[in-house]
Amino acid sequence: MRRAAPPETSQMSDNSPEKPVTRATPQALLVDDQSFEQHRPTGYHPERPERLTAARAAAEHANVSWQRVAVREATDDQLARVHSPAFVESLEKLRGHRGYLDPDTYYCEQTIVAARRAAGGVAAMVEDMLSKTDGSVGVAMPRPPGHHARPSQAMGFCLLNNIAVAAAHARALGVGRVAIVDFDVHHGNGTQEMFYRDPAVLYISTHQYPFYPGTGAADEIGEGEGTGFTVNIPLTAGGGDSVYRGAFDRIVLPVLEQYAPELLLVSAGFDASARDPLAEMNLSERGFGYMTQKLTVQARRSARGRMGLVLEGGYDLVALEAGLADAISAAIGDATFEVPTDPENPDIERAVREARAHWKLA
Ligand SMILES: [Zn+2]
């Protein structure tokens, strides 16, 4: 269900009782690039350019004045913060070629350019966000997606880990604490691995479990100095809005409140939708709106409003467009979303017990 757009005019303020104050159209950063549509499979593949068309439609129909981020290829130095140089070099050799990196992960002649511009674009978004003193929200729709990409391995439709490159870039620019919240239906194994020993990048994931890629058990909590700074909330297939609300209200939001990130990045996949053909969760678009709205509140509290939504999966075009539209209206348009609660979900109880070793949770 799509929520109504916010009103064009606000109530008369006490300071200027004579005339209504016109509310300016909210501004936000947008990462999009022609190269993202040039990553094309041979024959049918769920990770297809039409996904970008759906995401663009969501952005176009939003009541937002988009400021386009200048997209450029990620540099070797930016990539080397999370990927091995040998891996990046091996990808470079694929420029202009077509094939498969694993049974799921195709590349075509333009893929390496797209992948490097995807990672570079999300990093540039973070740089633009940090240059603004009043904070800003960004929406990035990179293709290929990123959260399964490991330090030295492409997998799960992903070549370079866009959000991880951006988080590491923020750290290099002096941000003390970055949080990545990943509500894609799949566990972001690559992102987790890259920051598993790093307390300066908190990784929190909700995901169907057991499911591809197999990682993301509740007892995967980080290592060494990073212990406690990976929070996994594995969910049994079939859960919907109320389960996700439980995960957010009981774990994601209180952990974020305690961590107080200075920048919040979101691996925004829309494949936990009830319509998605690859997974078995049951979120409505309202659920995506609810989660994003709550994250927006947290970003305003600790991160001066700096929150970047980075597209990951989502393979039903209708669900992708509707879910992203509601996420955008929550992040930028201040729309609010109500979803039911599920007070005694065993998945949530188990994840709470695990996370309680490191965080104060009710
Ligand atoms: Zn996914």
Short mmCIF file of C-alpha atoms and ligand atoms in Angstrom, two decimals:
data_model
loop_
_atom_site.label_atom_id
_atom_site.label_comp_id
_atom_site.label_asym_id
_atom_site.label_seq_id
_atom_site.Cartn_x
_atom_site.Cartn_y
_atom_site.Cartn_z
CA MET A 1 0.00 0.00 0.00
CA ARG A 2 1.45 3.34 -1.03
CA ARG A 3 1.21 6.12 1.53
CA ALA A 4 0.08 9.59 0.66
CA ALA A 5 2.79 12.10 -0.16
CA PRO A 6 3.46 14.66 2.59
CA PRO A 7 1.53 17.91 2.28
CA GLU A 8 3.05 20.69 0.18
CA THR A 9 2.56 23.30 2.85
CA SER A 10 3.22 23.11 6.55
CA GLN A 11 1.05 24.60 9.26
CA MET A 12 1.47 28.29 9.83
CA SER A 13 4.39 28.81 12.15
CA ASP A 14 4.23 30.97 15.25
CA ASN A 15 6.81 33.34 13.82
CA SER A 16 4.96 34.21 10.65
CA PRO A 17 1.28 33.97 11.38
CA GLU A 18 0.14 35.74 8.22
CA LYS A 19 1.14 33.35 5.47
CA PRO A 20 1.67 29.62 5.21
CA VAL A 21 5.26 28.47 4.80
CA THR A 22 5.84 26.49 1.63
CA ARG A 23 7.78 23.34 2.39
CA ALA A 24 10.63 22.90 -0.04
CA THR A 25 10.80 19.64 -1.95
CA PRO A 26 13.20 17.45 0.03
CA GLN A 27 16.64 16.95 -1.48
CA ALA A 28 18.60 13.75 -1.65
CA LEU A 29 21.59 12.27 -3.42
CA LEU A 30 21.06 9.74 -6.18
CA VAL A 31 23.64 7.29 -7.52
CA ASP A 32 22.66 6.07 -10.97
CA ASP A 33 24.71 5.60 -14.10
CA GLN A 34 24.24 4.40 -17.63
CA SER A 35 26.88 1.73 -17.04
CA PHE A 36 24.57 0.05 -14.50
CA GLU A 37 22.20 -0.99 -17.31
CA GLN A 38 25.04 -2.31 -19.49
CA HIS A 39 25.63 -5.28 -17.17
CA ARG A 40 23.52 -7.77 -19.12
CA PRO A 41 23.07 -11.55 -18.96
CA THR A 42 22.96 -13.86 -21.94
CA GLY A 43 19.38 -15.13 -21.82
CA TYR A 44 17.19 -14.88 -18.74
CA HIS A 45 18.73 -14.18 -15.35
CA PRO A 46 16.89 -12.74 -12.32
CA GLU A 47 19.57 -10.06 -11.84
CA ARG A 48 18.63 -8.23 -15.02
CA PRO A 49 18.66 -4.62 -16.25
CA GLU A 50 14.87 -4.34 -15.90
CA ARG A 51 15.48 -4.20 -12.13
CA LEU A 52 17.19 -0.86 -12.67
CA THR A 53 14.19 0.37 -14.68
CA ALA A 54 11.95 -0.51 -11.71
CA ALA A 55 14.28 1.22 -9.25
CA ARG A 56 14.44 4.31 -11.47
CA ALA A 57 10.65 4.43 -11.59
CA ALA A 58 10.52 4.46 -7.78
CA ALA A 59 13.01 7.35 -7.69
CA GLU A 60 11.23 9.29 -10.44
CA HIS A 61 7.81 9.06 -8.81
CA ALA A 62 9.10 10.20 -5.42
CA ASN A 63 8.51 13.79 -4.40
CA VAL A 64 12.25 14.39 -4.17
CA SER A 65 14.63 16.83 -5.81
CA TRP A 66 17.50 14.47 -6.66
CA GLN A 67 21.04 15.67 -6.70
CA ARG A 68 23.03 13.33 -8.93
CA VAL A 69 26.31 12.04 -7.54
CA ALA A 70 29.20 12.23 -10.03
CA VAL A 71 29.88 8.53 -10.59
CA ARG A 72 33.42 7.37 -11.30
CA GLU A 73 35.21 4.04 -11.26
CA ALA A 74 36.43 3.00 -7.82
CA THR A 75 40.19 3.41 -7.62
CA ASP A 76 42.53 0.50 -6.88
CA ASP A 77 43.20 2.08 -3.48
CA GLN A 78 39.50 2.29 -2.63
CA LEU A 79 38.98 -1.34 -3.60
CA ALA A 80 42.11 -2.54 -1.80
CA ARG A 81 40.58 -1.56 1.55
CA VAL A 82 38.20 -4.55 1.30
CA HIS A 83 39.30 -6.62 -1.72
CA SER A 84 42.61 -8.31 -2.41
CA PRO A 85 44.63 -6.60 -5.18
CA ALA A 86 45.08 -9.99 -6.88
CA PHE A 87 41.31 -10.42 -7.09
CA VAL A 88 40.81 -6.92 -8.51
CA GLU A 89 43.53 -7.63 -11.05
CA SER A 90 41.82 -10.88 -12.05
CA LEU A 91 38.57 -8.98 -12.67
CA GLU A 92 40.40 -6.44 -14.81
CA LYS A 93 41.34 -9.20 -17.22
CA LEU A 94 37.61 -9.78 -17.85
CA ARG A 95 37.02 -6.33 -19.38
CA GLY A 96 35.50 -6.83 -22.81
CA HIS A 97 34.73 -10.51 -22.21
CA ARG A 98 31.65 -12.52 -21.35
CA GLY A 99 31.23 -15.56 -19.12
CA TYR A 100 30.50 -16.83 -15.62
CA LEU A 101 32.50 -16.38 -12.40
CA ASP A 102 30.39 -19.07 -10.73
CA PRO A 103 27.12 -20.73 -11.80
CA ASP A 104 25.14 -17.69 -10.55
CA THR A 105 27.41 -14.82 -11.41
CA TYR A 106 27.68 -13.71 -15.03
CA TYR A 107 29.77 -11.00 -16.58
CA CYS A 108 29.51 -9.39 -19.99
CA GLU A 109 31.75 -7.08 -22.01
CA GLN A 110 30.68 -4.01 -19.98
CA THR A 111 30.45 -5.63 -16.54
CA ILE A 112 33.81 -4.65 -15.11
CA VAL A 113 33.23 -0.99 -15.97
CA ALA A 114 29.78 -1.20 -14.36
CA ALA A 115 31.10 -2.96 -11.25
CA ARG A 116 33.87 -0.42 -10.73
CA ARG A 117 31.51 2.51 -11.33
CA ALA A 118 28.97 0.91 -8.97
CA ALA A 119 31.49 0.68 -6.13
CA GLY A 120 33.00 4.07 -7.00
CA GLY A 121 29.54 5.66 -7.19
CA VAL A 122 28.51 4.49 -3.73
CA ALA A 123 31.86 5.67 -2.33
CA ALA A 124 31.33 9.06 -4.02
CA MET A 125 27.86 9.26 -2.45
CA VAL A 126 29.40 8.81 0.99
CA GLU A 127 31.98 11.50 0.20
CA ASP A 128 29.21 13.91 -0.85
CA MET A 129 27.20 13.11 2.28
CA LEU A 130 30.18 13.83 4.52
CA SER A 131 30.86 17.15 2.82
CA LYS A 132 27.47 18.48 3.88
CA THR A 133 27.23 19.78 7.44
CA ASP A 134 23.47 19.37 7.69
CA GLY A 135 23.48 15.72 6.75
CA SER A 136 21.85 14.18 3.76
CA VAL A 137 20.16 11.05 2.58
CA GLY A 138 21.39 9.12 -0.42
CA VAL A 139 19.88 6.44 -2.60
CA ALA A 140 22.16 4.29 -4.75
CA MET A 141 21.00 1.77 -7.33
CA PRO A 142 24.22 0.06 -8.38
CA ARG A 143 24.34 -2.96 -10.68
CA PRO A 144 25.87 -5.44 -10.27
CA PRO A 145 24.87 -5.65 -6.58
CA GLY A 146 27.53 -6.18 -3.94
CA HIS A 147 26.91 -7.75 -0.53
CA HIS A 148 27.92 -11.34 -1.42
CA ALA A 149 31.25 -10.26 -2.95
CA ARG A 150 34.04 -11.56 -0.71
CA PRO A 151 37.55 -10.13 -0.37
CA SER A 152 38.86 -12.45 -3.08
CA GLN A 153 35.77 -13.97 -4.67
CA ALA A 154 32.79 -12.88 -6.75
CA MET A 155 29.58 -14.75 -5.91
CA GLY A 156 25.81 -14.49 -5.75
CA PHE A 157 25.45 -12.02 -8.68
CA CYS A 158 28.03 -9.74 -6.96
CA LEU A 159 31.53 -8.80 -8.16
CA LEU A 160 32.67 -5.90 -6.00
CA ASN A 161 31.17 -5.17 -2.60
CA ASN A 162 29.73 -1.70 -3.18
CA ILE A 163 28.55 -0.95 0.35
CA ALA A 164 31.75 -2.27 1.93
CA VAL A 165 33.89 -0.12 -0.36
CA ALA A 166 31.75 2.87 0.66
CA ALA A 167 31.94 2.06 4.40
CA ALA A 168 35.72 1.68 4.21
CA HIS A 169 35.91 4.95 2.29
CA ALA A 170 33.95 6.70 5.04
CA ARG A 171 36.40 5.33 7.62
CA ALA A 172 39.34 6.55 5.55
CA LEU A 173 37.73 10.01 5.47
CA GLY A 174 37.65 10.06 9.26
CA VAL A 175 34.24 8.67 10.24
CA GLY A 176 34.67 6.90 13.57
CA ARG A 177 31.71 4.52 13.54
CA VAL A 178 29.82 3.24 10.51
CA ALA A 179 26.81 0.93 10.76
CA ILE A 180 25.63 -1.26 7.91
CA VAL A 181 22.08 -2.62 8.25
CA ASP A 182 21.32 -5.33 5.69
CA PHE A 183 17.64 -6.23 5.20
CA ASP A 184 18.17 -8.07 1.92
CA VAL A 185 16.64 -11.55 2.30
CA HIS A 186 20.08 -13.12 1.87
CA HIS A 187 22.87 -12.86 4.39
CA GLY A 188 25.55 -10.40 3.28
CA ASN A 189 28.38 -12.84 3.79
CA GLY A 190 30.91 -10.68 1.93
CA THR A 191 30.21 -7.58 3.98
CA GLN A 192 30.30 -9.56 7.22
CA GLU A 193 33.63 -11.12 6.32
CA MET A 194 35.24 -7.79 5.42
CA PHE A 195 34.46 -6.21 8.80
CA TYR A 196 34.36 -9.31 11.02
CA ARG A 197 37.29 -8.15 13.17
CA ASP A 198 36.52 -4.43 12.94
CA PRO A 199 34.59 -2.67 15.74
CA ALA A 200 34.45 0.53 13.67
CA VAL A 201 31.99 -0.99 11.19
CA LEU A 202 28.95 -2.57 12.82
CA TYR A 203 27.18 -5.10 10.59
CA ILE A 204 23.56 -6.10 11.37
CA SER A 205 21.64 -8.45 9.09
CA THR A 206 18.13 -9.88 8.95
CA HIS A 207 17.86 -12.78 6.52
CA GLN A 208 16.04 -15.99 5.68
CA TYR A 209 17.87 -18.90 7.30
CA PRO A 210 18.90 -21.51 6.45
CA PHE A 211 19.23 -20.17 2.93
CA TYR A 212 21.78 -18.97 0.39
CA PRO A 213 24.67 -18.33 1.02
CA GLY A 214 24.58 -20.48 4.20
CA THR A 215 26.21 -18.02 6.57
CA GLY A 216 24.56 -15.70 9.09
CA ALA A 217 23.84 -17.92 12.10
CA ALA A 218 23.04 -16.01 15.29
CA ASP A 219 26.32 -17.11 16.86
CA GLU A 220 28.41 -15.44 14.13
CA ILE A 221 29.16 -12.32 16.17
CA GLY A 222 32.56 -11.11 14.99
CA GLU A 223 36.09 -11.94 16.13
CA GLY A 224 38.88 -10.33 18.12
CA GLU A 225 38.26 -6.60 18.57
CA GLY A 226 35.23 -6.98 16.36
CA THR A 227 33.48 -9.40 18.72
CA GLY A 228 29.89 -8.23 19.19
CA PHE A 229 30.01 -5.88 16.21
CA THR A 230 28.44 -8.41 13.85
CA VAL A 231 24.79 -9.04 14.72
CA ASN A 232 22.91 -11.73 12.80
CA ILE A 233 19.16 -12.22 12.99
CA PRO A 234 18.38 -15.41 11.05
CA LEU A 235 14.67 -15.85 10.28
CA THR A 236 12.63 -18.94 9.43
CA ALA A 237 11.07 -18.90 5.95
CA GLY A 238 7.57 -17.46 5.88
CA GLY A 239 8.00 -14.57 8.33
CA GLY A 240 6.47 -11.26 7.36
CA ASP A 241 6.07 -7.68 8.58
CA SER A 242 5.50 -8.59 12.22
CA VAL A 243 8.66 -10.71 12.42
CA TYR A 244 10.77 -8.00 10.84
CA ARG A 245 9.21 -5.44 13.17
CA GLY A 246 10.19 -7.66 16.08
CA ALA A 247 13.75 -7.89 14.78
CA PHE A 248 13.96 -4.13 14.44
CA ASP A 249 12.22 -3.15 17.68
CA ARG A 250 13.96 -5.74 19.85
CA ILE A 251 17.47 -5.85 18.32
CA VAL A 252 18.37 -3.66 15.33
CA LEU A 253 17.18 -0.35 16.77
CA PRO A 254 18.45 -0.75 20.37
CA VAL A 255 21.85 -1.93 19.09
CA LEU A 256 22.05 1.05 16.76
CA GLU A 257 21.02 3.39 19.54
CA GLN A 258 23.87 2.08 21.73
CA TYR A 259 26.43 2.06 18.91
CA ALA A 260 25.45 5.58 17.77
CA PRO A 261 26.83 5.35 14.23
CA GLU A 262 28.09 8.54 12.62
CA LEU A 263 27.03 7.19 9.24
CA LEU A 264 24.31 4.63 8.53
CA LEU A 265 24.42 2.58 5.35
CA VAL A 266 21.65 0.18 4.40
CA SER A 267 21.98 -2.88 2.18
CA ALA A 268 18.50 -2.39 0.82
CA GLY A 269 17.44 -5.54 -0.94
CA PHE A 270 13.76 -6.06 -1.67
CA ASP A 271 13.82 -9.84 -2.04
CA ALA A 272 12.24 -10.42 1.39
CA SER A 273 9.02 -9.34 -0.35
CA ALA A 274 6.16 -11.84 -0.43
CA ARG A 275 6.25 -11.53 -4.22
CA ASP A 276 9.91 -12.37 -4.67
CA PRO A 277 10.54 -15.47 -6.81
CA LEU A 278 13.87 -16.44 -5.17
CA ALA A 279 13.04 -16.36 -1.45
CA GLU A 280 10.24 -17.29 0.94
CA MET A 281 9.81 -14.37 3.31
CA ASN A 282 6.55 -12.41 3.33
CA LEU A 283 7.26 -8.70 3.70
CA SER A 284 4.83 -6.16 2.27
CA GLU A 285 6.15 -2.89 0.86
CA ARG A 286 4.79 -1.36 4.07
CA GLY A 287 7.35 -3.46 5.94
CA PHE A 288 10.19 -1.93 3.93
CA GLY A 289 8.74 1.48 4.75
CA TYR A 290 8.60 0.65 8.46
CA MET A 291 12.22 -0.50 8.65
CA THR A 292 13.50 2.50 6.69
CA GLN A 293 11.46 4.95 8.74
CA LYS A 294 12.98 3.61 11.97
CA LEU A 295 16.50 3.72 10.51
CA THR A 296 15.90 7.32 9.43
CA VAL A 297 15.05 8.28 13.01
CA GLN A 298 18.28 6.67 14.24
CA ALA A 299 20.36 8.37 11.52
CA ARG A 300 18.98 11.72 12.63
CA ARG A 301 19.84 10.97 16.25
CA SER A 302 23.46 9.98 15.91
CA ALA A 303 24.56 10.54 12.31
CA ARG A 304 23.25 14.03 11.54
CA GLY A 305 20.74 12.37 9.25
CA ARG A 306 23.42 10.76 7.11
CA MET A 307 21.90 7.57 5.72
CA GLY A 308 22.58 5.87 2.41
CA LEU A 309 20.23 3.26 0.95
CA VAL A 310 22.21 0.96 -1.35
CA LEU A 311 20.25 -1.38 -3.59
CA GLU A 312 21.13 -5.06 -3.33
CA GLY A 313 18.62 -7.75 -4.43
CA GLY A 314 14.92 -7.81 -5.26
CA TYR A 315 13.83 -9.88 -8.23
CA ASP A 316 10.12 -9.16 -8.58
CA LEU A 317 9.91 -5.89 -10.45
CA VAL A 318 6.61 -4.78 -8.90
CA ALA A 319 7.83 -5.51 -5.37
CA LEU A 320 11.17 -3.81 -6.04
CA GLU A 321 9.55 -0.63 -7.29
CA ALA A 322 6.91 -0.51 -4.55
CA GLY A 323 9.32 -1.41 -1.74
CA LEU A 324 11.93 1.12 -2.84
CA ALA A 325 9.23 3.77 -3.27
CA ASP A 326 8.09 3.27 0.32
CA ALA A 327 11.69 3.20 1.56
CA ILE A 328 12.36 6.49 -0.21
CA SER A 329 9.23 8.12 1.14
CA ALA A 330 10.18 6.98 4.65
CA ALA A 331 13.79 8.17 4.35
CA ILE A 332 13.14 11.46 2.62
CA GLY A 333 9.43 12.25 2.69
CA ASP A 334 8.87 11.55 6.39
CA ALA A 335 6.10 9.08 5.60
CA THR A 336 5.18 6.76 8.47
CA PHE A 337 4.18 3.10 8.25
CA GLU A 338 2.31 0.88 10.69
CA VAL A 339 2.86 -2.88 10.77
CA PRO A 340 1.62 -5.51 13.24
CA THR A 341 3.72 -6.90 16.10
CA ASP A 342 4.56 -10.52 16.93
CA PRO A 343 5.57 -10.53 20.60
CA GLU A 344 6.75 -14.12 20.92
CA ASN A 345 8.61 -15.10 17.79
CA PRO A 346 11.19 -17.83 18.61
CA ASP A 347 13.68 -16.59 15.97
CA ILE A 348 13.73 -13.15 17.57
CA GLU A 349 14.02 -14.58 21.08
CA ARG A 350 17.02 -16.65 20.05
CA ALA A 351 18.75 -13.71 18.35
CA VAL A 352 18.07 -11.51 21.38
CA ARG A 353 19.68 -14.09 23.67
CA GLU A 354 22.79 -14.18 21.48
CA ALA A 355 23.11 -10.41 21.12
CA ARG A 356 22.56 -9.80 24.84
CA ALA A 357 26.13 -10.87 25.52
CA HIS A 358 27.26 -7.59 23.95
CA TRP A 359 24.30 -5.21 23.96
CA LYS A 360 21.66 -4.14 26.48
CA LEU A 361 18.45 -5.63 25.14
CA ALA A 362 15.05 -5.93 26.82
ZN ZN B 1 19.28 -10.96 -1.86
#
